[in-house]
Tab-separated table of N, CA, C and O in Angstrom:
chain	number	residue	atom	x	y	z
L	1	UNK	N	127.876	135.347	133.641
L	1	UNK	CA	127.681	134.881	134.877
L	1	UNK	C	127.357	133.079	134.636
L	1	UNK	O	126.361	133.113	133.786
L	2	UNK	N	127.814	132.928	135.443
L	2	UNK	CA	127.511	131.253	135.665
L	2	UNK	C	127.665	130.609	137.130
L	2	UNK	O	128.497	130.819	137.458
L	3	UNK	N	126.440	129.946	137.528
L	3	UNK	CA	126.646	129.148	138.866
L	3	UNK	C	126.961	127.836	138.744
L	3	UNK	O	126.062	127.146	138.125
L	4	UNK	N	127.900	127.220	139.731
L	4	UNK	CA	127.779	125.831	139.548
L	4	UNK	C	127.657	125.213	140.670
L	4	UNK	O	127.904	125.941	141.980
L	5	UNK	N	126.774	124.060	141.041
L	5	UNK	CA	126.308	123.600	141.873
L	5	UNK	C	127.639	122.586	142.483
L	5	UNK	O	127.968	121.840	141.561
L	6	UNK	N	127.948	122.558	143.904
L	6	UNK	CA	128.863	121.528	144.174
L	6	UNK	C	127.859	120.785	145.509
L	6	UNK	O	128.314	121.213	146.409
L	7	UNK	N	127.343	119.875	144.966
L	7	UNK	CA	126.252	119.042	145.862
L	7	UNK	C	127.262	118.190	146.801
L	7	UNK	O	128.385	117.891	146.379
L	8	UNK	N	126.669	118.075	147.945
L	8	UNK	CA	127.091	117.390	148.765
L	8	UNK	C	126.990	115.805	148.669
L	8	UNK	O	126.042	115.683	148.709
L	9	UNK	N	127.927	115.112	148.156
L	9	UNK	CA	127.600	113.247	148.184
L	9	UNK	C	128.172	112.551	148.921
L	9	UNK	O	127.899	111.286	148.973
L	10	UNK	N	128.780	112.978	150.080
L	10	UNK	CA	129.424	111.844	151.032
L	10	UNK	C	128.362	110.786	151.938
L	10	UNK	O	128.729	109.944	152.549
L	11	UNK	N	127.033	111.682	151.901
L	11	UNK	CA	125.986	110.517	152.732
L	11	UNK	C	125.646	109.424	151.508
L	11	UNK	O	125.118	108.605	152.188
L	12	UNK	N	126.053	109.928	150.306
L	12	UNK	CA	125.271	108.454	149.480
L	12	UNK	C	126.659	107.399	149.007
L	12	UNK	O	126.513	106.685	148.482
L	13	UNK	N	128.071	108.219	149.206
L	13	UNK	CA	129.093	107.223	148.330
L	13	UNK	C	130.264	107.944	149.373
L	13	UNK	O	130.415	108.852	149.434
L	14	UNK	N	131.139	107.460	149.146
L	14	UNK	CA	132.913	107.802	149.689
L	14	UNK	C	133.524	108.377	148.305
L	14	UNK	O	132.700	108.929	147.432
L	15	UNK	N	134.624	108.949	148.876
L	15	UNK	CA	135.392	109.739	147.940
L	15	UNK	C	134.846	110.106	146.510
L	15	UNK	O	134.143	109.816	145.819
L	16	UNK	N	134.881	111.440	146.505
L	16	UNK	CA	133.546	111.978	145.114
L	16	UNK	C	135.059	113.022	144.790
L	16	UNK	O	135.049	113.988	145.404
L	17	UNK	N	135.154	113.001	143.416
L	17	UNK	CA	135.980	114.016	142.868
L	17	UNK	C	135.378	114.284	141.307
L	17	UNK	O	135.084	113.698	140.668
L	18	UNK	N	135.249	115.748	141.204
L	18	UNK	CA	134.458	116.196	140.339
L	18	UNK	C	134.854	117.443	139.493
L	18	UNK	O	135.052	118.515	140.192
L	19	UNK	N	135.220	117.440	138.282
L	19	UNK	CA	135.699	118.823	137.878
L	19	UNK	C	134.403	119.790	137.595
L	19	UNK	O	133.324	119.229	137.323
L	20	UNK	N	134.746	121.141	138.044
L	20	UNK	CA	133.748	121.635	138.315
L	20	UNK	C	133.455	122.629	137.161
L	20	UNK	O	132.482	122.829	136.451
L	21	UNK	N	134.727	123.141	136.586
L	21	UNK	CA	134.523	124.360	135.723
L	21	UNK	C	136.138	124.146	135.163
L	21	UNK	O	137.179	123.975	135.956
L	22	UNK	N	136.015	124.527	133.918
L	22	UNK	CA	137.501	124.528	133.133
L	22	UNK	C	137.378	125.581	131.982
L	22	UNK	O	136.787	125.661	131.137
L	23	UNK	N	138.460	126.674	132.276
L	23	UNK	CA	138.619	127.660	131.194
L	23	UNK	C	140.040	128.183	130.969
L	23	UNK	O	141.043	128.195	132.172
L	24	UNK	N	140.357	128.704	130.003
L	24	UNK	CA	141.899	129.074	129.766
L	24	UNK	C	142.782	128.075	130.428
L	24	UNK	O	142.923	126.887	130.104
L	25	UNK	N	143.559	128.518	131.191
L	25	UNK	CA	144.472	127.888	132.030
L	25	UNK	C	144.127	127.440	133.710
L	25	UNK	O	144.905	126.946	134.490
L	26	UNK	N	143.016	127.559	133.514
L	26	UNK	CA	142.318	127.279	135.097
L	26	UNK	C	141.340	125.931	134.861
L	26	UNK	O	140.397	126.034	134.383
L	27	UNK	N	141.539	125.125	135.947
L	27	UNK	CA	140.509	124.224	136.389
L	27	UNK	C	140.197	123.840	137.713
L	27	UNK	O	141.236	124.236	138.629
L	28	UNK	N	138.825	124.097	137.875
L	28	UNK	CA	138.610	123.843	139.302
L	28	UNK	C	137.685	122.300	139.606
L	28	UNK	O	137.107	122.217	138.911
L	29	UNK	N	138.111	122.011	140.765
L	29	UNK	CA	137.622	120.507	141.023
L	29	UNK	C	137.161	121.127	142.577
L	29	UNK	O	137.855	121.118	143.571
L	30	UNK	N	135.859	120.055	142.503
L	30	UNK	CA	135.812	119.651	143.922
L	30	UNK	C	136.014	118.247	144.504
L	30	UNK	O	135.439	117.165	143.984
L	31	UNK	N	136.394	118.161	145.457
L	31	UNK	CA	136.787	116.633	146.379
L	31	UNK	C	135.861	116.832	147.496
L	31	UNK	O	136.331	117.693	148.432
L	32	UNK	N	135.416	115.889	147.684
L	32	UNK	CA	135.001	115.224	149.067
L	32	UNK	C	135.379	113.958	149.548
L	32	UNK	O	135.366	112.955	148.739
L	33	UNK	N	135.761	114.087	150.561
L	33	UNK	CA	136.607	112.958	151.268
L	33	UNK	C	135.821	112.269	152.332
L	33	UNK	O	135.607	113.454	153.516
L	34	UNK	N	135.379	111.048	153.025
L	34	UNK	CA	134.862	110.666	154.250
L	34	UNK	C	136.330	110.917	155.181
L	34	UNK	O	137.561	110.699	154.776
L	35	UNK	N	136.092	110.743	156.685
L	35	UNK	CA	137.048	110.654	157.381
L	35	UNK	C	138.206	109.588	157.286
L	35	UNK	O	137.613	108.613	156.899
L	36	UNK	N	139.358	109.892	156.959
L	36	UNK	CA	140.332	108.814	156.975
L	36	UNK	C	140.715	108.233	155.240
L	36	UNK	O	141.709	107.770	155.321
L	37	UNK	N	139.958	108.996	154.702
L	37	UNK	CA	140.136	108.596	153.296
L	37	UNK	C	141.499	109.501	152.381
L	37	UNK	O	141.689	110.394	153.196
L	38	UNK	N	141.939	109.199	151.652
L	38	UNK	CA	143.386	109.582	150.903
L	38	UNK	C	143.452	109.507	149.636
L	38	UNK	O	142.528	109.090	148.840
L	39	UNK	N	144.172	110.523	149.244
L	39	UNK	CA	144.616	110.905	147.801
L	39	UNK	C	146.278	110.471	147.891
L	39	UNK	O	147.020	111.208	148.671
L	40	UNK	N	146.838	109.893	147.276
L	40	UNK	CA	148.124	109.380	147.259
L	40	UNK	C	149.137	110.631	146.540
L	40	UNK	O	148.274	111.349	145.754
L	41	UNK	N	150.263	110.595	146.788
L	41	UNK	CA	151.267	111.334	146.332
L	41	UNK	C	151.075	111.534	144.919
L	41	UNK	O	151.343	110.688	144.313
L	42	UNK	N	150.928	112.736	144.568
L	42	UNK	CA	150.977	113.168	143.449
L	42	UNK	C	151.261	114.637	142.699
L	42	UNK	O	151.740	115.282	144.010
L	43	UNK	N	151.612	115.079	141.776
L	43	UNK	CA	152.061	116.615	141.362
L	43	UNK	C	151.338	117.121	140.516
L	43	UNK	O	150.666	116.132	139.837
L	44	UNK	N	151.030	118.556	140.227
L	44	UNK	CA	150.573	119.201	139.228
L	44	UNK	C	151.354	120.001	138.352
L	44	UNK	O	151.790	120.373	139.242
L	45	UNK	N	151.224	120.312	137.135
L	45	UNK	CA	151.862	121.108	136.553
L	45	UNK	C	151.174	122.353	136.433
L	45	UNK	O	150.792	123.099	135.489
L	46	UNK	N	151.006	122.743	137.591
L	46	UNK	CA	150.074	124.232	137.750
L	46	UNK	C	150.404	124.748	139.071
L	46	UNK	O	150.405	123.943	139.985
L	47	UNK	N	149.825	126.174	139.400
L	47	UNK	CA	149.782	126.405	140.752
L	47	UNK	C	148.520	125.759	141.174
L	47	UNK	O	147.439	125.728	140.378
L	48	UNK	N	148.676	125.440	142.531
L	48	UNK	CA	147.293	125.204	143.152
L	48	UNK	C	146.845	125.755	144.540
L	48	UNK	O	147.656	126.024	145.300
L	49	UNK	N	145.670	126.128	144.529
L	49	UNK	CA	144.937	126.652	145.900
L	49	UNK	C	143.936	125.870	145.930
L	49	UNK	O	143.099	125.513	145.694
L	50	UNK	N	143.885	125.515	147.413
L	50	UNK	CA	142.975	124.594	148.438
L	50	UNK	C	142.559	125.395	149.207
L	50	UNK	O	142.708	125.677	150.003
L	51	UNK	N	140.999	125.393	148.937
L	51	UNK	CA	140.200	125.777	149.921
L	51	UNK	C	139.147	124.743	150.318
L	51	UNK	O	138.514	124.418	149.857
L	52	UNK	N	139.430	124.927	151.924
L	52	UNK	CA	138.494	123.592	152.659
L	52	UNK	C	136.831	124.547	152.557
L	52	UNK	O	136.919	125.597	153.496
L	53	UNK	N	135.816	123.838	152.339
L	53	UNK	CA	134.436	124.388	152.633
L	53	UNK	C	134.107	123.892	153.917
L	53	UNK	O	133.128	124.618	154.650
L	54	UNK	N	134.600	122.474	154.121
L	54	UNK	CA	134.045	122.053	155.485
L	54	UNK	C	135.007	121.059	155.958
L	54	UNK	O	135.581	120.249	154.944
L	55	UNK	N	135.002	120.567	157.092
L	55	UNK	CA	136.199	119.732	157.622
L	55	UNK	C	137.623	120.037	157.924
L	55	UNK	O	138.043	121.448	157.703
L	56	UNK	N	138.541	119.266	157.786
L	56	UNK	CA	139.822	119.399	157.972
L	56	UNK	C	141.028	118.278	157.371
L	56	UNK	O	139.971	117.163	157.222
L	57	UNK	N	141.688	118.743	156.380
L	57	UNK	CA	142.571	117.520	155.822
L	57	UNK	C	144.060	118.006	155.912
L	57	UNK	O	144.544	119.134	156.189
L	58	UNK	N	145.099	116.911	156.413
L	58	UNK	CA	146.132	116.726	156.594
L	58	UNK	C	146.829	116.427	155.138
L	58	UNK	O	146.443	115.429	154.346
L	59	UNK	N	147.541	117.508	154.374
L	59	UNK	CA	148.575	117.405	153.586
L	59	UNK	C	149.785	117.019	153.888
L	59	UNK	O	150.147	117.642	154.732
L	60	UNK	N	150.511	116.623	153.076
L	60	UNK	CA	151.988	116.438	153.283
L	60	UNK	C	152.527	116.917	151.742
L	60	UNK	O	152.243	116.292	150.781
L	61	UNK	N	153.113	118.259	152.025
L	61	UNK	CA	153.896	118.378	150.733
L	61	UNK	C	155.509	118.562	151.008
L	61	UNK	O	156.190	119.146	151.789
L	62	UNK	N	155.609	117.878	149.799
L	62	UNK	CA	157.241	117.792	149.984
L	62	UNK	C	157.755	117.028	151.216
L	62	UNK	O	158.846	117.638	151.619
L	63	UNK	N	157.030	116.270	152.174
L	63	UNK	CA	157.425	115.652	153.069
L	63	UNK	C	156.925	116.353	154.530
L	63	UNK	O	157.396	116.065	155.769
L	64	UNK	N	156.814	117.708	154.389
L	64	UNK	CA	156.319	119.131	155.324
L	64	UNK	C	154.371	118.612	155.305
L	64	UNK	O	153.909	118.718	154.483
L	65	UNK	N	154.386	118.537	156.574
L	65	UNK	CA	152.817	118.282	156.870
L	65	UNK	C	152.165	119.504	157.157
L	65	UNK	O	152.881	120.561	157.246
L	66	UNK	N	150.945	119.744	156.602
L	66	UNK	CA	149.811	120.667	156.909
L	66	UNK	C	148.556	120.797	156.997
L	66	UNK	O	148.066	119.641	156.205
L	67	UNK	N	148.085	121.586	157.686
L	67	UNK	CA	146.878	121.308	158.203
L	67	UNK	C	145.718	122.324	157.439
L	67	UNK	O	146.305	123.193	157.832
L	68	UNK	N	144.834	121.916	156.303
L	68	UNK	CA	144.063	122.553	155.849
L	68	UNK	C	142.856	122.721	156.266
L	68	UNK	O	142.262	121.684	156.657
L	69	UNK	N	141.954	123.770	156.946
L	69	UNK	CA	140.906	124.063	157.506
L	69	UNK	C	139.854	124.947	156.716
L	69	UNK	O	140.545	125.841	155.786
L	70	UNK	N	138.758	125.200	157.188
L	70	UNK	CA	138.079	126.309	156.679
L	70	UNK	C	138.684	127.874	156.829
L	70	UNK	O	138.273	128.872	156.561
L	71	UNK	N	139.593	127.861	157.958
L	71	UNK	CA	140.423	128.864	158.592
L	71	UNK	C	141.715	129.112	157.724
L	71	UNK	O	142.375	130.020	157.673
L	72	UNK	N	142.162	128.227	156.712
L	72	UNK	CA	143.463	128.228	156.009
L	72	UNK	C	143.212	127.677	154.658
L	72	UNK	O	142.613	126.910	154.538
L	73	UNK	N	143.845	128.499	154.165
L	73	UNK	CA	143.924	128.296	152.568
L	73	UNK	C	145.191	127.756	152.261
L	73	UNK	O	146.422	128.333	152.421
L	74	UNK	N	145.619	126.849	151.515
L	74	UNK	CA	146.760	126.298	150.851
L	74	UNK	C	147.000	126.586	149.574
L	74	UNK	O	146.196	126.400	148.659
L	75	UNK	N	148.614	127.337	149.457
L	75	UNK	CA	149.034	127.531	148.101
L	75	UNK	C	150.235	126.657	147.681
L	75	UNK	O	151.262	126.385	148.847
L	76	UNK	N	150.430	126.043	146.787
L	76	UNK	CA	151.217	125.253	146.364
L	76	UNK	C	151.884	125.455	144.744
L	76	UNK	O	150.795	125.902	143.727
L	77	UNK	N	152.995	125.516	144.679
L	77	UNK	CA	153.603	126.137	143.208
L	77	UNK	C	153.901	124.552	142.270
L	77	UNK	O	153.442	123.498	142.934
L	78	UNK	N	153.818	124.757	141.004
L	78	UNK	CA	153.818	123.666	140.180
L	78	UNK	C	154.670	122.541	140.717
L	78	UNK	O	156.090	122.994	141.221
L	79	UNK	N	154.489	121.311	140.442
L	79	UNK	CA	155.347	120.190	140.676
L	79	UNK	C	155.674	119.955	142.204
L	79	UNK	O	156.542	119.072	142.553
L	80	UNK	N	155.037	120.561	143.408
L	80	UNK	CA	155.036	120.180	144.637
L	80	UNK	C	154.285	118.621	144.875
L	80	UNK	O	153.401	118.770	144.837
L	81	UNK	N	155.196	117.874	145.129
L	81	UNK	CA	154.713	116.732	145.379
L	81	UNK	C	153.874	116.688	146.652
L	81	UNK	O	154.000	117.299	147.567
L	82	UNK	N	152.675	116.116	146.598
L	82	UNK	CA	151.646	116.335	147.829
L	82	UNK	C	150.738	114.966	147.934
L	82	UNK	O	150.593	114.534	146.811
L	83	UNK	N	150.171	114.920	149.083
L	83	UNK	CA	149.491	113.647	149.333
L	83	UNK	C	148.442	114.381	150.358
L	83	UNK	O	148.704	115.236	150.893
L	84	UNK	N	146.905	113.892	150.392
L	84	UNK	CA	146.126	114.195	151.552
L	84	UNK	C	145.627	113.424	152.037
L	84	UNK	O	145.005	112.231	151.417
L	85	UNK	N	145.035	113.589	153.525
L	85	UNK	CA	144.313	112.649	154.147
L	85	UNK	C	143.196	113.481	155.041
L	85	UNK	O	143.273	114.229	155.480
L	86	UNK	N	141.786	112.722	154.671
L	86	UNK	CA	140.671	113.631	155.489
L	86	UNK	C	140.750	113.544	157.104
L	86	UNK	O	140.729	112.112	157.430
L	87	UNK	N	141.091	114.230	157.837
L	87	UNK	CA	140.746	114.110	159.612
L	87	UNK	C	139.516	114.255	159.372
L	87	UNK	O	139.300	113.496	160.781
L	88	UNK	N	138.647	114.642	158.873
L	88	UNK	CA	137.278	114.549	159.168
L	88	UNK	C	136.457	114.735	158.145
L	88	UNK	O	137.384	114.968	156.936
L	89	UNK	N	135.268	114.032	157.704
L	89	UNK	CA	134.890	114.393	156.322
L	89	UNK	C	135.017	115.658	155.791
L	89	UNK	O	134.719	116.836	156.961
L	90	UNK	N	135.302	116.008	154.630
L	90	UNK	CA	135.666	117.247	154.076
L	90	UNK	C	135.176	117.311	152.773
L	90	UNK	O	135.130	116.437	152.033
L	91	UNK	N	135.160	118.767	152.487
L	91	UNK	CA	134.673	119.017	151.173
L	91	UNK	C	135.697	120.172	150.811
L	91	UNK	O	135.398	121.467	151.481
L	92	UNK	N	136.069	120.022	149.641
L	92	UNK	CA	137.113	121.089	149.418
L	92	UNK	C	137.321	121.311	148.129
L	92	UNK	O	136.921	120.906	146.983
L	93	UNK	N	137.643	122.680	147.717
L	93	UNK	CA	137.726	123.177	146.069
L	93	UNK	C	139.170	123.196	145.917
L	93	UNK	O	139.798	123.739	146.716
L	94	UNK	N	139.520	122.844	144.599
L	94	UNK	CA	140.948	122.814	144.398
L	94	UNK	C	140.999	123.477	142.798
L	94	UNK	O	140.046	123.511	142.166
L	95	UNK	N	141.674	124.782	143.171
L	95	UNK	CA	141.998	125.488	141.857
L	95	UNK	C	143.183	125.402	141.189
L	95	UNK	O	144.302	125.385	141.913
L	96	UNK	N	143.295	124.696	140.070
L	96	UNK	CA	144.588	124.589	139.298
L	96	UNK	C	144.875	125.580	138.373
L	96	UNK	O	144.191	125.817	137.334
L	97	UNK	N	145.982	126.716	138.239
L	97	UNK	CA	146.039	127.746	137.458
L	97	UNK	C	147.360	127.361	136.507
L	97	UNK	O	148.664	127.347	137.471
L	98	UNK	N	147.450	127.245	135.426
L	98	UNK	CA	148.575	126.757	134.631
L	98	UNK	C	149.477	128.364	134.173
L	98	UNK	O	148.468	129.545	134.334
L	99	UNK	N	150.465	128.195	134.355
L	99	UNK	CA	151.218	129.372	134.261
L	99	UNK	C	151.391	129.603	132.605
L	99	UNK	O	151.423	128.978	131.750
């Protein structure tokens, strides 16, 4: 067992991106964004699962908008182009799982 801490950094600095764990074909990343902050369009060579710990985030996936919050989990297949904008201050976990 291993416990990983994902401290809240947005009181101290803007946009925080930190790799939390990397094992076999899986990478877990913590992203924290202040309201209005963005991550430009990109793609990943892995299945991607987004879990929002707090806040709301607007994703645009292959041109289609999707709002992700604590009540919705987002799944994307490899190479889906996407960007995101924090609707409000947000703390999310990104899991990238290579096939």
